[in-house]
Amino acid sequence: MSLPDTSPDVDDLPWSAKHLLYVLEEAGGSIRRDELQDRTEMPPRTLDRALTRLEDVDVVRRDRDNDDDLRFVRVEIAERS
């Protein structure tokens, strides 16, 4: 899965957000947040800020992996219409 053609220009995003996108694409467009943190080795605060920046421009979304266990969050490249 790759970024949709209608994605905003990500060139203006910080390197941390760009790196997350790269890792997310390498993972097939969807990955659990804890796995994303393991692969990027980013501090939790940096990871969350980068994810927020990507959510703000509608490039990714965070969803609960399982409603019963709120610890696990899945990060996915957002589908745009």
Short mmCIF file of N, CA, C and O in Angstrom, two decimals:
data_model
loop_
_atom_site.label_atom_id
_atom_site.label_comp_id
_atom_site.label_asym_id
_atom_site.label_seq_id
_atom_site.Cartn_x
_atom_site.Cartn_y
_atom_site.Cartn_z
N MET A 1 0.86 -1.17 0.00
CA MET A 1 0.00 0.00 0.00
C MET A 1 0.90 1.22 0.00
O MET A 1 1.90 1.28 0.68
N SER A 2 0.53 2.21 -0.76
CA SER A 2 1.30 3.45 -0.78
C SER A 2 0.36 4.61 -0.55
O SER A 2 -0.85 4.45 -0.50
N LEU A 3 0.95 5.78 -0.44
CA LEU A 3 0.15 6.97 -0.19
C LEU A 3 -0.83 7.23 -1.32
O LEU A 3 -0.48 7.04 -2.49
N PRO A 4 -2.04 7.67 -1.01
CA PRO A 4 -2.99 7.98 -2.06
C PRO A 4 -2.50 9.15 -2.91
O PRO A 4 -1.73 9.98 -2.46
N ASP A 5 -2.96 9.18 -4.16
CA ASP A 5 -2.56 10.26 -5.07
C ASP A 5 -2.98 11.63 -4.56
O ASP A 5 -2.37 12.64 -4.90
N THR A 6 -4.02 11.68 -3.76
CA THR A 6 -4.53 12.95 -3.26
C THR A 6 -3.90 13.38 -1.95
O THR A 6 -4.35 14.31 -1.31
N SER A 7 -2.80 12.71 -1.54
CA SER A 7 -2.15 13.05 -0.28
C SER A 7 -1.55 14.45 -0.34
O SER A 7 -1.07 14.87 -1.39
N PRO A 8 -1.59 15.15 0.78
CA PRO A 8 -0.94 16.46 0.81
C PRO A 8 0.56 16.29 0.67
O PRO A 8 1.10 15.19 0.86
N ASP A 9 1.24 17.34 0.33
CA ASP A 9 2.68 17.30 0.20
C ASP A 9 3.29 17.05 1.56
O ASP A 9 3.08 17.80 2.50
N VAL A 10 4.04 15.97 1.68
CA VAL A 10 4.65 15.63 2.97
C VAL A 10 6.05 16.21 3.11
O VAL A 10 6.69 16.02 4.13
N ASP A 11 6.52 16.93 2.09
CA ASP A 11 7.86 17.51 2.15
C ASP A 11 8.02 18.48 3.31
O ASP A 11 9.13 18.66 3.81
N ASP A 12 6.94 19.12 3.73
CA ASP A 12 7.02 20.11 4.80
C ASP A 12 6.96 19.49 6.19
O ASP A 12 7.12 20.20 7.18
N LEU A 13 6.76 18.19 6.28
CA LEU A 13 6.69 17.53 7.57
C LEU A 13 8.08 17.28 8.13
O LEU A 13 9.05 17.18 7.37
N PRO A 14 8.22 17.16 9.45
CA PRO A 14 9.53 16.88 10.04
C PRO A 14 10.03 15.48 9.64
O PRO A 14 9.25 14.60 9.25
N TRP A 15 11.33 15.28 9.77
CA TRP A 15 11.94 14.00 9.37
C TRP A 15 11.30 12.83 10.11
O TRP A 15 11.17 11.74 9.55
N SER A 16 10.91 13.04 11.36
CA SER A 16 10.33 11.94 12.13
C SER A 16 9.03 11.44 11.49
O SER A 16 8.79 10.23 11.42
N ALA A 17 8.21 12.36 11.01
CA ALA A 17 6.96 11.98 10.35
C ALA A 17 7.24 11.27 9.02
O ALA A 17 6.60 10.28 8.69
N LYS A 18 8.22 11.76 8.29
CA LYS A 18 8.59 11.12 7.02
C LYS A 18 9.12 9.71 7.27
O LYS A 18 8.81 8.78 6.52
N HIS A 19 9.91 9.56 8.31
CA HIS A 19 10.46 8.24 8.63
C HIS A 19 9.33 7.28 9.01
O HIS A 19 9.34 6.11 8.60
N LEU A 20 8.36 7.76 9.78
CA LEU A 20 7.22 6.91 10.14
C LEU A 20 6.47 6.45 8.90
O LEU A 20 6.07 5.29 8.80
N LEU A 21 6.29 7.35 7.95
CA LEU A 21 5.60 6.99 6.71
C LEU A 21 6.37 5.92 5.96
O LEU A 21 5.78 4.96 5.45
N TYR A 22 7.68 6.06 5.89
CA TYR A 22 8.51 5.07 5.22
C TYR A 22 8.35 3.70 5.88
O TYR A 22 8.12 2.70 5.20
N VAL A 23 8.45 3.66 7.19
CA VAL A 23 8.33 2.39 7.92
C VAL A 23 6.93 1.83 7.76
O VAL A 23 6.75 0.62 7.57
N LEU A 24 5.93 2.68 7.79
CA LEU A 24 4.54 2.24 7.62
C LEU A 24 4.32 1.65 6.24
O LEU A 24 3.67 0.61 6.08
N GLU A 25 4.87 2.28 5.21
CA GLU A 25 4.74 1.73 3.86
C GLU A 25 5.47 0.40 3.74
O GLU A 25 4.97 -0.52 3.11
N GLU A 26 6.65 0.30 4.36
CA GLU A 26 7.41 -0.96 4.34
C GLU A 26 6.64 -2.09 5.03
O GLU A 26 6.81 -3.25 4.69
N ALA A 27 5.80 -1.73 6.00
CA ALA A 27 5.01 -2.71 6.74
C ALA A 27 3.70 -3.04 6.02
O ALA A 27 2.87 -3.76 6.57
N GLY A 28 3.49 -2.50 4.86
CA GLY A 28 2.27 -2.80 4.10
C GLY A 28 1.12 -1.86 4.38
O GLY A 28 0.00 -2.14 4.02
N GLY A 29 1.39 -0.75 5.04
CA GLY A 29 0.36 0.26 5.26
C GLY A 29 -0.36 0.17 6.59
O GLY A 29 -1.17 1.03 6.90
N SER A 30 -0.05 -0.84 7.40
CA SER A 30 -0.71 -1.00 8.69
C SER A 30 0.24 -1.70 9.65
O SER A 30 0.88 -2.69 9.29
N ILE A 31 0.32 -1.17 10.88
CA ILE A 31 1.23 -1.73 11.87
C ILE A 31 0.75 -1.31 13.25
O ILE A 31 0.14 -0.25 13.40
N ARG A 32 1.01 -2.14 14.25
CA ARG A 32 0.68 -1.75 15.62
C ARG A 32 1.66 -0.69 16.08
O ARG A 32 2.82 -0.67 15.69
N ARG A 33 1.19 0.21 16.94
CA ARG A 33 2.01 1.32 17.41
C ARG A 33 3.27 0.82 18.12
O ARG A 33 4.35 1.36 17.92
N ASP A 34 3.15 -0.21 18.94
CA ASP A 34 4.33 -0.72 19.64
C ASP A 34 5.36 -1.29 18.67
O ASP A 34 6.56 -1.14 18.87
N GLU A 35 4.90 -1.93 17.60
CA GLU A 35 5.82 -2.43 16.58
C GLU A 35 6.48 -1.27 15.84
O GLU A 35 7.68 -1.33 15.52
N LEU A 36 5.71 -0.22 15.58
CA LEU A 36 6.25 0.97 14.92
C LEU A 36 7.34 1.60 15.78
O LEU A 36 8.39 1.99 15.28
N GLN A 37 7.10 1.65 17.07
CA GLN A 37 8.11 2.21 17.97
C GLN A 37 9.36 1.33 17.99
O GLN A 37 10.48 1.84 17.97
N ASP A 38 9.19 0.03 17.99
CA ASP A 38 10.34 -0.88 17.96
C ASP A 38 11.16 -0.71 16.69
O ASP A 38 12.38 -0.66 16.72
N ARG A 39 10.48 -0.59 15.55
CA ARG A 39 11.19 -0.48 14.27
C ARG A 39 11.89 0.87 14.10
O ARG A 39 12.94 0.94 13.47
N THR A 40 11.29 1.93 14.63
CA THR A 40 11.89 3.26 14.44
C THR A 40 12.85 3.63 15.56
O THR A 40 13.69 4.51 15.38
N GLU A 41 12.69 2.98 16.72
CA GLU A 41 13.48 3.28 17.92
C GLU A 41 13.33 4.75 18.35
O GLU A 41 14.22 5.32 18.97
N MET A 42 12.19 5.34 18.03
CA MET A 42 11.91 6.72 18.45
C MET A 42 11.41 6.72 19.89
O MET A 42 10.70 5.79 20.30
N PRO A 43 11.73 7.76 20.65
CA PRO A 43 11.12 7.90 21.97
C PRO A 43 9.60 8.02 21.82
O PRO A 43 9.11 8.55 20.81
N PRO A 44 8.84 7.54 22.80
CA PRO A 44 7.37 7.59 22.70
C PRO A 44 6.82 8.98 22.38
O PRO A 44 5.90 9.12 21.57
N ARG A 45 7.37 10.00 23.00
CA ARG A 45 6.86 11.35 22.77
C ARG A 45 7.10 11.81 21.33
O ARG A 45 6.22 12.40 20.70
N THR A 46 8.27 11.51 20.78
CA THR A 46 8.57 11.87 19.39
C THR A 46 7.65 11.11 18.44
O THR A 46 7.11 11.68 17.49
N LEU A 47 7.45 9.83 18.71
CA LEU A 47 6.57 9.01 17.89
C LEU A 47 5.15 9.56 17.89
O LEU A 47 4.54 9.73 16.83
N ASP A 48 4.63 9.87 19.06
CA ASP A 48 3.26 10.39 19.15
C ASP A 48 3.12 11.75 18.47
O ASP A 48 2.11 12.02 17.81
N ARG A 49 4.12 12.60 18.60
CA ARG A 49 4.06 13.90 17.92
C ARG A 49 4.06 13.73 16.41
O ARG A 49 3.32 14.40 15.69
N ALA A 50 4.91 12.84 15.92
CA ALA A 50 4.97 12.59 14.48
C ALA A 50 3.65 11.99 13.98
O ALA A 50 3.15 12.39 12.92
N LEU A 51 3.08 11.07 14.74
CA LEU A 51 1.79 10.49 14.35
C LEU A 51 0.70 11.56 14.33
O LEU A 51 -0.14 11.58 13.43
N THR A 52 0.72 12.44 15.31
CA THR A 52 -0.27 13.52 15.35
C THR A 52 -0.13 14.42 14.13
O THR A 52 -1.13 14.81 13.52
N ARG A 53 1.10 14.75 13.75
CA ARG A 53 1.32 15.58 12.55
C ARG A 53 0.76 14.89 11.31
O ARG A 53 0.12 15.52 10.47
N LEU A 54 0.99 13.59 11.20
CA LEU A 54 0.48 12.84 10.05
C LEU A 54 -1.04 12.73 10.08
O LEU A 54 -1.69 12.79 9.03
N GLU A 55 -1.62 12.60 11.26
CA GLU A 55 -3.09 12.59 11.37
C GLU A 55 -3.66 13.94 11.01
O GLU A 55 -4.72 14.03 10.38
N ASP A 56 -2.99 15.01 11.41
CA ASP A 56 -3.48 16.37 11.14
C ASP A 56 -3.62 16.65 9.64
O ASP A 56 -4.46 17.45 9.24
N VAL A 57 -2.78 16.01 8.83
CA VAL A 57 -2.86 16.20 7.38
C VAL A 57 -3.54 15.01 6.70
O VAL A 57 -3.44 14.82 5.49
N ASP A 58 -4.24 14.20 7.50
CA ASP A 58 -5.04 13.07 7.00
C ASP A 58 -4.25 12.04 6.21
O ASP A 58 -4.74 11.50 5.23
N VAL A 59 -3.02 11.78 6.63
CA VAL A 59 -2.20 10.77 5.95
C VAL A 59 -2.30 9.43 6.66
O VAL A 59 -2.30 8.38 6.03
N VAL A 60 -2.39 9.44 8.00
CA VAL A 60 -2.55 8.21 8.75
C VAL A 60 -3.71 8.35 9.73
O VAL A 60 -4.20 9.45 9.98
N ARG A 61 -4.11 7.20 10.27
CA ARG A 61 -5.10 7.21 11.35
C ARG A 61 -4.70 6.15 12.36
O ARG A 61 -4.03 5.17 12.04
N ARG A 62 -5.09 6.39 13.60
CA ARG A 62 -4.85 5.44 14.69
C ARG A 62 -6.18 4.85 15.10
O ARG A 62 -7.14 5.57 15.33
N ASP A 63 -6.22 3.54 15.19
CA ASP A 63 -7.43 2.82 15.62
C ASP A 63 -7.05 1.82 16.69
O ASP A 63 -5.95 1.28 16.69
N ARG A 64 -7.97 1.55 17.58
CA ARG A 64 -7.76 0.51 18.59
C ARG A 64 -7.69 -0.83 17.88
O ARG A 64 -8.53 -1.15 17.04
N ASP A 65 -6.68 -1.61 18.22
CA ASP A 65 -6.49 -2.92 17.62
C ASP A 65 -7.54 -3.89 18.13
O ASP A 65 -7.98 -4.78 17.42
N ASN A 66 -7.96 -3.69 19.38
CA ASN A 66 -8.92 -4.59 20.01
C ASN A 66 -9.67 -3.78 21.06
O ASN A 66 -9.05 -3.20 21.94
N ASP A 67 -10.97 -3.74 20.97
CA ASP A 67 -11.76 -2.95 21.92
C ASP A 67 -11.61 -3.44 23.35
O ASP A 67 -11.81 -2.68 24.30
N ASP A 68 -11.25 -4.70 23.54
CA ASP A 68 -11.09 -5.25 24.89
C ASP A 68 -9.76 -4.87 25.53
O ASP A 68 -9.64 -4.87 26.74
N ASP A 69 -8.76 -4.57 24.73
CA ASP A 69 -7.43 -4.26 25.24
C ASP A 69 -7.00 -2.91 24.68
O ASP A 69 -6.55 -2.81 23.55
N LEU A 70 -7.15 -1.87 25.48
CA LEU A 70 -6.91 -0.51 25.01
C LEU A 70 -5.42 -0.17 24.88
O LEU A 70 -5.07 0.91 24.44
N ARG A 71 -4.55 -1.11 25.23
CA ARG A 71 -3.11 -0.84 25.12
C ARG A 71 -2.63 -0.88 23.68
O ARG A 71 -1.62 -0.28 23.34
N PHE A 72 -3.32 -1.60 22.83
CA PHE A 72 -2.85 -1.80 21.47
C PHE A 72 -3.56 -0.89 20.48
O PHE A 72 -4.78 -0.90 20.39
N VAL A 73 -2.77 -0.13 19.76
CA VAL A 73 -3.29 0.80 18.76
C VAL A 73 -2.67 0.44 17.43
O VAL A 73 -1.47 0.19 17.33
N ARG A 74 -3.49 0.38 16.39
CA ARG A 74 -3.01 0.10 15.04
C ARG A 74 -2.92 1.44 14.30
O ARG A 74 -3.82 2.26 14.37
N VAL A 75 -1.82 1.62 13.58
CA VAL A 75 -1.60 2.81 12.77
C VAL A 75 -1.70 2.38 11.31
O VAL A 75 -1.10 1.39 10.91
N GLU A 76 -2.50 3.12 10.53
CA GLU A 76 -2.72 2.78 9.13
C GLU A 76 -2.62 4.01 8.26
O GLU A 76 -2.95 5.12 8.69
N ILE A 77 -2.19 3.80 7.02
CA ILE A 77 -2.26 4.88 6.04
C ILE A 77 -3.74 5.12 5.78
O ILE A 77 -4.49 4.18 5.52
N ALA A 78 -4.15 6.37 5.87
CA ALA A 78 -5.56 6.71 5.74
C ALA A 78 -6.01 6.59 4.29
O ALA A 78 -5.30 7.00 3.37
N GLU A 79 -7.17 6.01 4.10
CA GLU A 79 -7.77 5.93 2.77
C GLU A 79 -8.52 7.22 2.53
O GLU A 79 -9.26 7.69 3.39
N ARG A 80 -8.31 7.80 1.38
CA ARG A 80 -8.96 9.08 1.06
C ARG A 80 -9.91 8.87 -0.09
O ARG A 80 -9.67 8.09 -0.96
N SER A 81 -10.99 9.60 -0.05
CA SER A 81 -11.97 9.45 -1.13
C SER A 81 -11.82 10.55 -2.15
O SER A 81 -11.13 11.49 -2.01
#
